[in-house]
Short mmCIF file of C-alpha atoms in Angstrom, two decimals:
data_model
loop_
_atom_site.label_atom_id
_atom_site.label_comp_id
_atom_site.label_asym_id
_atom_site.label_seq_id
_atom_site.Cartn_x
_atom_site.Cartn_y
_atom_site.Cartn_z
CA MET A 1 -27.23 -119.74 106.34
CA THR A 2 -28.42 -120.26 102.77
CA GLN A 3 -27.96 -117.20 100.58
CA GLN A 4 -31.25 -115.52 99.82
CA ILE A 5 -32.67 -115.53 96.30
CA ARG A 6 -33.26 -111.98 95.10
CA VAL A 7 -36.57 -111.57 93.24
CA GLY A 8 -38.12 -108.80 91.19
CA ILE A 9 -41.81 -108.58 90.28
CA VAL A 10 -42.67 -107.20 86.84
CA GLY A 11 -46.27 -106.03 86.75
CA TYR A 12 -48.54 -105.29 89.69
CA GLY A 13 -52.05 -106.45 88.92
CA ASN A 14 -53.80 -109.21 90.84
CA LEU A 15 -51.01 -111.68 90.07
CA GLY A 16 -48.22 -109.29 91.04
CA ARG A 17 -49.91 -108.54 94.35
CA GLY A 18 -50.26 -112.29 94.91
CA VAL A 19 -46.53 -112.76 94.35
CA GLU A 20 -45.78 -109.97 96.82
CA ALA A 21 -47.88 -111.78 99.44
CA ALA A 22 -46.41 -115.23 98.67
CA LEU A 23 -42.84 -113.98 99.08
CA THR A 24 -43.55 -113.12 102.72
CA LEU A 25 -44.11 -116.85 103.37
CA ASN A 26 -40.77 -117.84 101.83
CA PRO A 27 -37.93 -116.42 103.95
CA ASP A 28 -35.24 -117.68 101.58
CA LEU A 29 -36.59 -115.33 98.86
CA GLU A 30 -36.03 -111.58 99.08
CA LEU A 31 -38.13 -109.03 97.19
CA VAL A 32 -35.92 -106.45 95.50
CA GLY A 33 -38.89 -104.49 94.23
CA VAL A 34 -41.85 -104.17 91.90
CA PHE A 35 -41.12 -102.92 88.38
CA THR A 36 -44.00 -101.35 86.49
CA ARG A 37 -44.70 -99.74 83.12
CA ARG A 38 -47.11 -97.41 84.89
CA ASP A 39 -46.00 -94.27 86.70
CA PRO A 40 -44.47 -95.79 89.87
CA GLU A 41 -45.68 -92.80 91.88
CA THR A 42 -49.29 -93.87 91.24
CA LEU A 43 -48.79 -97.46 92.45
CA ILE A 44 -49.40 -98.15 96.14
CA PRO A 45 -48.12 -101.61 97.17
CA ALA A 46 -49.94 -103.74 99.71
CA ARG A 47 -46.90 -103.73 102.00
CA PRO A 48 -45.27 -100.43 102.96
CA GLU A 49 -41.78 -101.91 102.75
CA THR A 50 -42.20 -102.91 99.09
CA ARG A 51 -40.24 -100.60 96.79
CA VAL A 52 -41.74 -99.65 93.42
CA PHE A 53 -39.72 -98.67 90.36
CA GLY A 54 -40.34 -97.86 86.74
CA ILE A 55 -39.49 -100.64 84.31
CA ASP A 56 -36.41 -98.73 83.12
CA ALA A 57 -34.91 -99.12 86.60
CA LEU A 58 -34.09 -102.73 85.66
CA ASP A 59 -31.20 -101.39 83.56
CA GLY A 60 -28.01 -102.24 85.41
CA LEU A 61 -29.65 -104.63 87.88
CA GLU A 62 -28.80 -107.81 85.96
CA ASP A 63 -26.34 -108.89 88.67
CA ARG A 64 -28.53 -107.79 91.59
CA ILE A 65 -31.68 -109.77 90.75
CA ASP A 66 -31.56 -113.55 90.60
CA VAL A 67 -35.06 -114.10 89.14
CA LEU A 68 -37.75 -111.89 87.66
CA ILE A 69 -41.33 -113.10 88.11
CA LEU A 70 -43.27 -111.84 85.09
CA CYS A 71 -46.88 -111.01 85.95
CA GLY A 72 -48.15 -109.72 82.61
CA GLY A 73 -50.98 -111.15 80.54
CA SER A 74 -50.52 -114.00 78.08
CA LYS A 75 -52.41 -112.45 75.18
CA ASP A 76 -50.30 -109.35 74.57
CA ASP A 77 -47.75 -108.74 77.34
CA LEU A 78 -45.68 -111.89 77.73
CA PRO A 79 -45.15 -112.67 74.02
CA VAL A 80 -43.48 -109.26 73.66
CA HIS A 81 -41.89 -108.53 77.01
CA GLY A 82 -41.01 -112.09 78.03
CA PRO A 83 -38.20 -112.55 75.49
CA GLU A 84 -36.97 -108.98 76.04
CA LEU A 85 -36.49 -109.62 79.76
CA ALA A 86 -35.26 -113.22 79.39
CA ALA A 87 -32.34 -111.87 77.37
CA ARG A 88 -31.11 -110.07 80.51
CA PHE A 89 -32.56 -111.91 83.53
CA SER A 90 -33.62 -115.37 84.59
CA THR A 91 -37.43 -115.39 84.53
CA VAL A 92 -40.52 -117.29 85.61
CA ASP A 93 -43.93 -116.62 84.05
CA SER A 94 -47.46 -117.97 83.85
CA PHE A 95 -47.99 -117.92 80.07
CA ASP A 96 -51.26 -119.83 79.67
CA THR A 97 -52.33 -119.73 76.02
CA HIS A 98 -52.06 -123.52 75.60
CA ALA A 99 -52.03 -123.53 71.80
CA ARG A 100 -49.11 -121.09 71.65
CA VAL A 101 -46.87 -122.68 74.30
CA PRO A 102 -44.48 -124.30 71.76
CA GLU A 103 -43.75 -121.03 69.95
CA TYR A 104 -43.46 -119.09 73.20
CA PHE A 105 -41.06 -121.70 74.60
CA ALA A 106 -38.90 -121.39 71.47
CA ALA A 107 -38.83 -117.60 71.73
CA MET A 108 -37.86 -117.69 75.41
CA ASP A 109 -35.23 -120.38 74.83
CA ALA A 110 -33.61 -118.31 72.08
CA ALA A 111 -33.75 -115.18 74.23
CA THR A 112 -31.77 -116.70 77.12
CA SER A 113 -28.70 -117.05 74.84
CA GLY A 114 -27.41 -119.94 76.96
CA GLU A 115 -26.78 -117.60 79.89
CA ARG A 116 -30.11 -117.34 81.70
CA VAL A 117 -32.99 -119.58 82.79
CA ALA A 118 -36.61 -119.08 81.72
CA ILE A 119 -39.31 -121.27 83.24
CA ILE A 120 -42.54 -120.77 81.32
CA SER A 121 -46.23 -121.60 81.83
CA VAL A 122 -45.97 -121.91 85.60
CA GLY A 123 -49.22 -122.01 87.53
CA TRP A 124 -51.91 -124.63 87.87
CA ASP A 125 -53.05 -125.02 84.26
CA PRO A 126 -50.73 -125.00 82.53
CA GLY A 127 -48.55 -126.02 85.44
CA LEU A 128 -49.59 -128.42 88.18
CA PHE A 129 -52.37 -129.88 86.05
CA SER A 130 -49.85 -130.47 83.26
CA ILE A 131 -47.66 -132.49 85.62
CA ASN A 132 -50.62 -134.58 86.75
CA ARG A 133 -51.65 -135.24 83.15
CA LEU A 134 -48.12 -136.52 82.52
CA TYR A 135 -48.20 -138.74 85.62
CA GLY A 136 -51.55 -140.18 84.60
CA GLU A 137 -50.45 -140.99 81.06
CA ALA A 138 -47.17 -142.55 82.20
CA ILE A 139 -48.75 -144.67 84.95
CA LEU A 140 -51.89 -145.75 83.06
CA PRO A 141 -50.87 -145.91 79.38
CA ASP A 142 -54.18 -147.64 78.57
CA GLY A 143 -56.45 -144.79 79.58
CA ASP A 144 -57.97 -141.38 78.91
CA THR A 145 -57.31 -138.05 80.60
CA HIS A 146 -59.95 -135.38 81.09
CA THR A 147 -59.38 -131.93 82.58
CA PHE A 148 -62.20 -129.88 84.03
CA TRP A 149 -61.90 -126.27 85.16
CA GLY A 150 -64.15 -124.33 87.51
CA ARG A 151 -66.53 -123.23 88.47
CA GLY A 152 -64.26 -120.23 88.65
CA LEU A 153 -62.84 -117.02 87.31
CA SER A 154 -60.15 -117.38 84.65
CA GLN A 155 -57.47 -114.66 84.85
CA GLY A 156 -56.19 -115.13 81.31
CA HIS A 157 -59.62 -115.18 79.71
CA SER A 158 -60.77 -112.23 81.79
CA ASP A 159 -57.70 -110.28 80.74
CA ALA A 160 -58.43 -111.12 77.09
CA ILE A 161 -61.96 -109.72 77.17
CA ARG A 162 -60.85 -106.58 79.04
CA ARG A 163 -58.48 -105.80 76.18
CA ILE A 164 -61.30 -105.58 73.64
CA PRO A 165 -61.92 -101.90 72.75
CA GLY A 166 -65.11 -100.71 74.40
CA VAL A 167 -64.93 -103.06 77.43
CA ALA A 168 -64.57 -101.05 80.63
CA ALA A 169 -64.47 -104.09 82.93
CA GLY A 170 -64.98 -107.79 82.54
CA VAL A 171 -64.59 -111.25 84.01
CA GLN A 172 -65.00 -114.72 82.58
CA TYR A 173 -66.26 -117.77 84.48
CA THR A 174 -65.56 -121.33 83.37
CA ILE A 175 -68.37 -123.76 84.17
CA PRO A 176 -67.69 -127.54 84.04
CA SER A 177 -70.37 -130.06 83.11
CA GLU A 178 -71.31 -132.08 86.21
CA GLU A 179 -72.64 -134.85 83.99
CA ALA A 180 -69.34 -135.12 82.13
CA ILE A 181 -67.37 -135.19 85.40
CA SER A 182 -69.55 -137.98 86.77
CA ARG A 183 -69.11 -140.08 83.64
CA VAL A 184 -65.32 -139.75 83.75
CA ARG A 185 -65.11 -140.49 87.49
CA SER A 186 -67.09 -143.67 86.97
CA GLY A 187 -64.36 -145.02 84.71
CA GLU A 188 -66.64 -144.92 81.67
CA ARG A 189 -63.97 -143.28 79.44
CA PRO A 190 -66.45 -141.28 77.30
CA THR A 191 -65.52 -139.33 74.18
CA LEU A 192 -66.17 -135.68 75.07
CA SER A 193 -65.77 -132.60 72.90
CA THR A 194 -64.60 -129.25 74.23
CA ARG A 195 -68.21 -128.04 74.21
CA ASP A 196 -69.36 -131.16 76.06
CA LYS A 197 -67.08 -130.44 79.02
CA HIS A 198 -67.43 -126.70 79.71
CA THR A 199 -69.33 -123.53 79.04
CA ARG A 200 -67.96 -120.02 79.45
CA GLU A 201 -69.82 -117.08 80.98
CA CYS A 202 -68.56 -113.53 80.38
CA VAL A 203 -69.76 -110.57 82.43
CA ILE A 204 -68.76 -107.15 81.11
CA VAL A 205 -69.25 -103.43 81.63
CA LEU A 206 -69.28 -101.32 78.47
CA GLU A 207 -67.65 -97.96 77.91
CA ASP A 208 -69.98 -95.16 76.90
CA GLY A 209 -70.92 -95.44 73.24
CA ALA A 210 -69.47 -98.95 72.81
CA ASP A 211 -71.00 -101.26 70.21
CA GLU A 212 -72.46 -104.07 72.34
CA GLU A 213 -73.11 -106.45 69.45
CA ALA A 214 -69.63 -106.00 67.97
CA ILE A 215 -68.04 -106.66 71.36
CA ARG A 216 -70.20 -109.72 71.92
CA ARG A 217 -69.16 -111.07 68.51
CA ALA A 218 -65.47 -110.34 69.21
CA ILE A 219 -65.66 -112.35 72.43
CA VAL A 220 -67.48 -115.46 71.21
CA THR A 221 -65.27 -115.78 68.10
CA MET A 222 -61.91 -115.14 69.82
CA PRO A 223 -59.46 -117.91 68.79
CA HIS A 224 -57.87 -120.01 71.57
CA TYR A 225 -60.21 -118.47 74.14
CA PHE A 226 -63.93 -118.74 73.28
CA ASP A 227 -64.47 -119.96 69.73
CA GLU A 228 -64.63 -123.66 70.73
CA TYR A 229 -67.08 -123.17 73.61
CA ASP A 230 -70.72 -122.26 74.14
CA THR A 231 -70.17 -118.74 75.49
CA THR A 232 -72.64 -116.29 76.98
CA VAL A 233 -71.97 -112.56 77.36
CA THR A 234 -73.91 -110.56 79.95
CA VAL A 235 -73.69 -106.76 80.11
CA ILE A 236 -74.18 -105.12 83.52
CA ASP A 237 -73.42 -101.72 85.04
CA ALA A 238 -70.28 -100.82 86.97
CA GLU A 239 -72.04 -100.75 90.33
CA GLU A 240 -73.30 -104.33 90.01
CA PHE A 241 -69.94 -105.46 88.66
CA ASN A 242 -68.06 -104.02 91.65
CA ARG A 243 -70.57 -105.54 94.05
CA GLU A 244 -70.86 -109.04 92.61
CA HIS A 245 -67.72 -109.84 90.62
CA ARG A 246 -64.64 -108.93 92.68
CA ALA A 247 -63.94 -112.38 94.15
CA MET A 248 -61.57 -114.62 92.19
CA PRO A 249 -62.27 -118.28 93.05
CA HIS A 250 -61.32 -121.15 90.76
CA GLY A 251 -60.25 -124.78 90.72
CA GLY A 252 -60.77 -127.95 88.80
CA PHE A 253 -59.91 -131.59 88.27
CA VAL A 254 -57.53 -133.77 86.27
CA ILE A 255 -58.94 -137.28 85.99
CA ARG A 256 -57.18 -140.23 84.34
CA SER A 257 -59.21 -143.41 83.99
CA GLY A 258 -57.87 -146.59 82.49
CA GLN A 259 -56.98 -150.22 82.94
CA SER A 260 -53.87 -151.80 84.40
CA SER A 261 -54.99 -155.15 83.00
CA PRO A 262 -58.14 -156.30 81.12
CA GLY A 263 -61.14 -155.70 83.38
CA THR A 264 -59.15 -153.93 86.14
CA SER A 265 -60.18 -150.28 86.23
CA GLN A 266 -58.07 -147.56 87.85
CA VAL A 267 -58.93 -143.87 88.31
CA ILE A 268 -56.46 -141.12 89.28
CA GLU A 269 -57.86 -137.73 90.30
CA TYR A 270 -56.13 -134.46 91.22
CA ARG A 271 -58.31 -131.59 92.47
CA LEU A 272 -57.87 -127.94 93.35
CA ALA A 273 -60.40 -125.74 95.18
CA LEU A 274 -59.14 -122.16 95.30
CA ASP A 275 -60.50 -119.11 97.09
CA SER A 276 -58.11 -116.91 95.08
CA ASN A 277 -56.92 -117.92 91.64
CA PRO A 278 -54.21 -115.20 91.41
CA GLU A 279 -52.84 -115.83 94.90
CA PHE A 280 -52.54 -119.57 94.27
CA THR A 281 -50.93 -119.02 90.85
CA ALA A 282 -48.55 -116.56 92.50
CA SER A 283 -47.62 -119.16 95.12
CA VAL A 284 -46.68 -121.61 92.37
CA LEU A 285 -44.61 -118.94 90.59
CA VAL A 286 -42.67 -118.23 93.76
CA ALA A 287 -41.80 -121.91 94.26
CA TYR A 288 -40.54 -122.11 90.68
CA ALA A 289 -38.52 -118.92 91.14
CA ARG A 290 -36.50 -120.91 93.67
CA ALA A 291 -36.03 -123.65 91.06
CA ALA A 292 -34.93 -121.12 88.42
CA ALA A 293 -32.22 -119.75 90.69
CA ARG A 294 -30.96 -123.25 91.45
CA LEU A 295 -30.91 -124.23 87.78
CA ARG A 296 -28.86 -121.18 86.89
CA ALA A 297 -26.43 -121.89 89.73
CA ARG A 298 -25.94 -125.35 88.20
CA GLY A 299 -25.42 -123.93 84.72
CA GLN A 300 -28.62 -125.48 83.35
CA PHE A 301 -29.52 -122.52 81.16
CA GLY A 302 -32.27 -122.05 78.59
CA ALA A 303 -36.04 -122.37 78.68
CA HIS A 304 -37.79 -125.00 80.78
CA SER A 305 -41.39 -125.95 81.51
CA VAL A 306 -42.81 -127.41 84.70
CA LEU A 307 -42.48 -130.83 83.06
CA ASP A 308 -38.69 -130.44 83.08
CA ILE A 309 -38.25 -129.44 86.74
CA ALA A 310 -37.46 -131.96 89.49
CA PRO A 311 -39.90 -131.55 92.41
CA ALA A 312 -37.11 -131.23 94.96
CA LEU A 313 -35.98 -127.97 93.32
CA LEU A 314 -39.21 -126.29 94.45
CA SER A 315 -38.66 -126.84 98.16
CA PRO A 316 -36.48 -124.75 100.49
CA ASP A 317 -35.47 -128.00 102.22
CA SER A 318 -32.41 -130.02 101.28
CA PRO A 319 -32.74 -133.30 99.37
CA GLU A 320 -31.62 -135.15 102.52
CA THR A 321 -34.38 -133.51 104.57
CA LEU A 322 -36.98 -134.19 101.94
CA ARG A 323 -36.06 -137.87 101.72
CA ALA A 324 -36.26 -138.26 105.49
CA ARG A 325 -39.54 -136.34 105.83
CA LEU A 326 -41.56 -137.19 102.75
CA LEU A 327 -40.55 -140.66 101.56
#
């Protein structure tokens, strides 16, 4: 029997709960426990058998956990805590601030000290969409790639607005332009700006006494998140928020259109339609946790992205089985 991969979850928001659920579908991965910076006594896991510990309980567990799945936010949590934990454990995370990926990769690579594995920016974008952008560019070098997100709730952007002082609750929806999608699918290869392709809708609840205009301004000017988009901010009360904005759907498209020879048009499209953004992202993280453990067993230390990982490393099946079943 294959030895089980021992996994720890760091953070227990929507993503952490998704990882807990995904691990139950992967019998070769064993959950050691959830590690939280909150008081562990106040955290009630979805599954009674899940053990919850304070973050300090990780001390001394370096040889008893094969991979930590980091479920913190990309804006403030992962840039600080990712390198701290990668210095002691192999890690997988969903860092999704696209513009800062190179510097985050460098920090995680340095932190591993040639002894651990850190797979960064795992999810669907960055993540699976990144892989499909690479495939499209490699296969159709004479072409253009366009990525569309939504309509759906963005976890990273929602987390960013919730961290603004005065915001009691908030979500952000990404809305793709149907006209832009149709033009790209047709093989037209249009030139589209960021604003041409998407709008962003923020729905927030304010704390008592909060400055609504200052918060609105902080959102629409936030670098890497909203400053390049037409963004609306709607303020509602907590009752309406809890009634109308608890679901977390998302999805999107990667479309590569180009020519394989003059006058011969080709279009490649990859699509996701997700009922739960965090549960799907968690499912991707769990598959890459398996890859991280295998890389470390092979001595392939350091930081990696999804672009560096062979697909076969994600599957519980052997390469022989995969070749017989999937080729």
